[in-house]
Protein backbone atom coordinates (compact mmCIF):
# COMPACT_ATOMS: atom_id res chain seq x y z
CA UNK A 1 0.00 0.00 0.00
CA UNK A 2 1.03 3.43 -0.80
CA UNK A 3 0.70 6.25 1.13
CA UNK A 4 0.83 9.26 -0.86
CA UNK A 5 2.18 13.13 -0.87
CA UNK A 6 -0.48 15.89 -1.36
CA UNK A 7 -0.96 16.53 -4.90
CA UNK A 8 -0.87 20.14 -4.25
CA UNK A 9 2.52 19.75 -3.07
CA UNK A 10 3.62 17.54 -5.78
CA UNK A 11 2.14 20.04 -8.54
CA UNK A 12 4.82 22.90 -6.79
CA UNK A 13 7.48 20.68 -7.07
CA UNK A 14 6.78 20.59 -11.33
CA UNK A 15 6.03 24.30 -11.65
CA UNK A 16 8.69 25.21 -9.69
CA UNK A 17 10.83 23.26 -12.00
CA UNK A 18 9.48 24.36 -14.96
CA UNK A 19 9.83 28.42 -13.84
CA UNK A 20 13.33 27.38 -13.09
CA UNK A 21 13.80 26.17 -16.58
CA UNK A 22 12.20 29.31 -18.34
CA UNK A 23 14.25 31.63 -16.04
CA UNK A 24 17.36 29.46 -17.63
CA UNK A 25 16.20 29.69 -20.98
CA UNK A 26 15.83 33.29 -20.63
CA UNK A 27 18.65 34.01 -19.58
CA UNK A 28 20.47 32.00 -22.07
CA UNK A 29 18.89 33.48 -24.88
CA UNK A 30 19.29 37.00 -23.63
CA UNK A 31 22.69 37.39 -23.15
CA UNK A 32 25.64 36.77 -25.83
CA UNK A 33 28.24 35.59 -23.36
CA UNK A 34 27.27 32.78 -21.48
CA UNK A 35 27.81 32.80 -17.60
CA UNK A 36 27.93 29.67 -14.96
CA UNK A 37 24.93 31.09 -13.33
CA UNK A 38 23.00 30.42 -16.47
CA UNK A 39 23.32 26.91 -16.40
CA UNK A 40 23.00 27.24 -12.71
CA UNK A 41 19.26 27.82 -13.57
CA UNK A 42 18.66 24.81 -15.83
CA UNK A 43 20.86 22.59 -12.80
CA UNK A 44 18.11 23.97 -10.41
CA UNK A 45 15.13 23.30 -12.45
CA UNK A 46 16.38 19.34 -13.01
CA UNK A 47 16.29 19.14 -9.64
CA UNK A 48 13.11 20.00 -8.84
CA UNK A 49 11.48 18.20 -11.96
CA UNK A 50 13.80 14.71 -11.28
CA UNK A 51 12.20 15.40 -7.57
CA UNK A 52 8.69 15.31 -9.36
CA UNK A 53 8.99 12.73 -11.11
CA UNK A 54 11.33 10.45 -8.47
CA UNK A 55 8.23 11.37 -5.66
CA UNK A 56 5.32 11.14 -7.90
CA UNK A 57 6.30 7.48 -9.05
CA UNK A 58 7.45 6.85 -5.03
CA UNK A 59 5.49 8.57 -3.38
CA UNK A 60 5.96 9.31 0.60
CA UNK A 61 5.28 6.06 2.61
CA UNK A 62 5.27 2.06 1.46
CA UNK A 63 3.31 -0.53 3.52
CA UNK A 64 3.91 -4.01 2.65
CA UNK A 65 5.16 -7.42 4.40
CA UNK A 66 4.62 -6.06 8.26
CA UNK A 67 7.26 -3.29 7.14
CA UNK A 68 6.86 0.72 6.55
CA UNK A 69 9.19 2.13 4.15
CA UNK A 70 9.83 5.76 4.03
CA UNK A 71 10.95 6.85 0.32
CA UNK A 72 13.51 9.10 0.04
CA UNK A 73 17.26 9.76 -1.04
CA UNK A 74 18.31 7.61 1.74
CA UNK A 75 15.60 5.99 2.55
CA UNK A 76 14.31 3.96 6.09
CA UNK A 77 12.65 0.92 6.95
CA UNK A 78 11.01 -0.46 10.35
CA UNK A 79 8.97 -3.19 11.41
CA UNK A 80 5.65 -3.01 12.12
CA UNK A 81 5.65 -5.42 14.82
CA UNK A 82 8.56 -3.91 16.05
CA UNK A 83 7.51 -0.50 16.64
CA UNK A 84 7.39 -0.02 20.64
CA UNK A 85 5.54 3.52 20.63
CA UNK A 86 3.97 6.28 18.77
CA UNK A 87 4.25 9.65 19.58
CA UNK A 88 2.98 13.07 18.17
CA UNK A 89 5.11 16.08 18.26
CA UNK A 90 3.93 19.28 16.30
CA UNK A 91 1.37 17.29 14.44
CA UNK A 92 4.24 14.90 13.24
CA UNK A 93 4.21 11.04 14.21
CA UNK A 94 7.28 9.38 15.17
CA UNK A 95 7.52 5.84 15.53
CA UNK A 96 9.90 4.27 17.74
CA UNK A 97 11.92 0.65 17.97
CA UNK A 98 14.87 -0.34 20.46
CA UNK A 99 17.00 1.76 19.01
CA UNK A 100 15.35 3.22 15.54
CA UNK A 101 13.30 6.72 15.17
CA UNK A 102 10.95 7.39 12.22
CA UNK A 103 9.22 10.64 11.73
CA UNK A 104 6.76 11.05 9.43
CA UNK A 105 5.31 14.64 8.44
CA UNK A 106 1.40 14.43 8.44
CA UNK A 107 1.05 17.58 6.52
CA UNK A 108 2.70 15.93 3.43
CA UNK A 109 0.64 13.26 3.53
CA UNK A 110 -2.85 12.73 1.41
CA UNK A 111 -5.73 13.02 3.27
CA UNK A 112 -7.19 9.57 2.03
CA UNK A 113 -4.05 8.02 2.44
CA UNK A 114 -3.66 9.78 6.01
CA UNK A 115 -6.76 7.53 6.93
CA UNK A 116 -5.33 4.42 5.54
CA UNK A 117 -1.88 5.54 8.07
CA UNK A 118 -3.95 5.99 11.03
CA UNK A 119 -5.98 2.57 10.29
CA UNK A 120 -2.88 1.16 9.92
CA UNK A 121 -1.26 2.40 12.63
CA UNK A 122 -4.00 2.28 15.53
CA UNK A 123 -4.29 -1.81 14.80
CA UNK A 124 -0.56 -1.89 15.83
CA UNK A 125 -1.12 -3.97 19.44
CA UNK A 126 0.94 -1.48 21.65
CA UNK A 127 1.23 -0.92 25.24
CA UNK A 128 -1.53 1.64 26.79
CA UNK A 129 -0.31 4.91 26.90
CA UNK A 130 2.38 3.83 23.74
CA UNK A 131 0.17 5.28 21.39
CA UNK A 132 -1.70 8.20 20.19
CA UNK A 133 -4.25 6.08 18.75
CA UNK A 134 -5.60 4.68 22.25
């Protein structure tokens, strides 16, 4: 199961990327001698479209064999049976093991897929007072 990002945030990451681009095309087509900052534009707007692309095909959170992956550059991975608590701290979750940390970031999150989390996460058989979801 996927949990997703917003799609308003994922939309940003594209038109970011593609302002970035014009701004380098405009500048390269403006001037007649080339600087490094010119390029610097086009450098800027591949990042933000590879990061649209690598996070719409990802997307935030994977569920799947009693595990939670967290997609990223580096990404993280934790057992669900292994988690010992879940805490909330600034509207953020953070899962803990013995001696593992995940923090997830609610506001990126989709609100159906949010659901799905919480679902997810409250059927987790925890301690009382281990989780938010008691």
């Amino acid at each position: 199961m996927k949990i997703q990002y917003k799609k308003k945030r994922l939309r940003y990451e594209l038109y970011f990327g593609l302002a970035w681009a014009f701004l380098g095309f405009l500048s390269l087509l403006s001037t007649d001698e080339l600087r490094w900052i010119d390029y610097g534009y086009l450098l800027i707007s591949l990042l933000y479209v590879g990061r649209y692309i690598y996070e719409s095909r990802n997307q935030y959170l994977v569920i799947e064999a009693e595990k939670i992956y967290k997609k990223s550059l580096f990404s993280k991975a934790m057992d669900l049976s292994k988690i010992e608590s879940i805490s909330s701290v600034a509207g953020n979750y953070i899962l803990k093991t013995e001696g593992r940390e995940m923090k997830i970031e609610v506001g990126l999150i989709d609100e159906s897929s949010l659901l799905e989390l919480n679902r997810i996460l409250s059927q987790l058989d925890l301690e009382p007072g281990k989780s938010i979801f008691a």
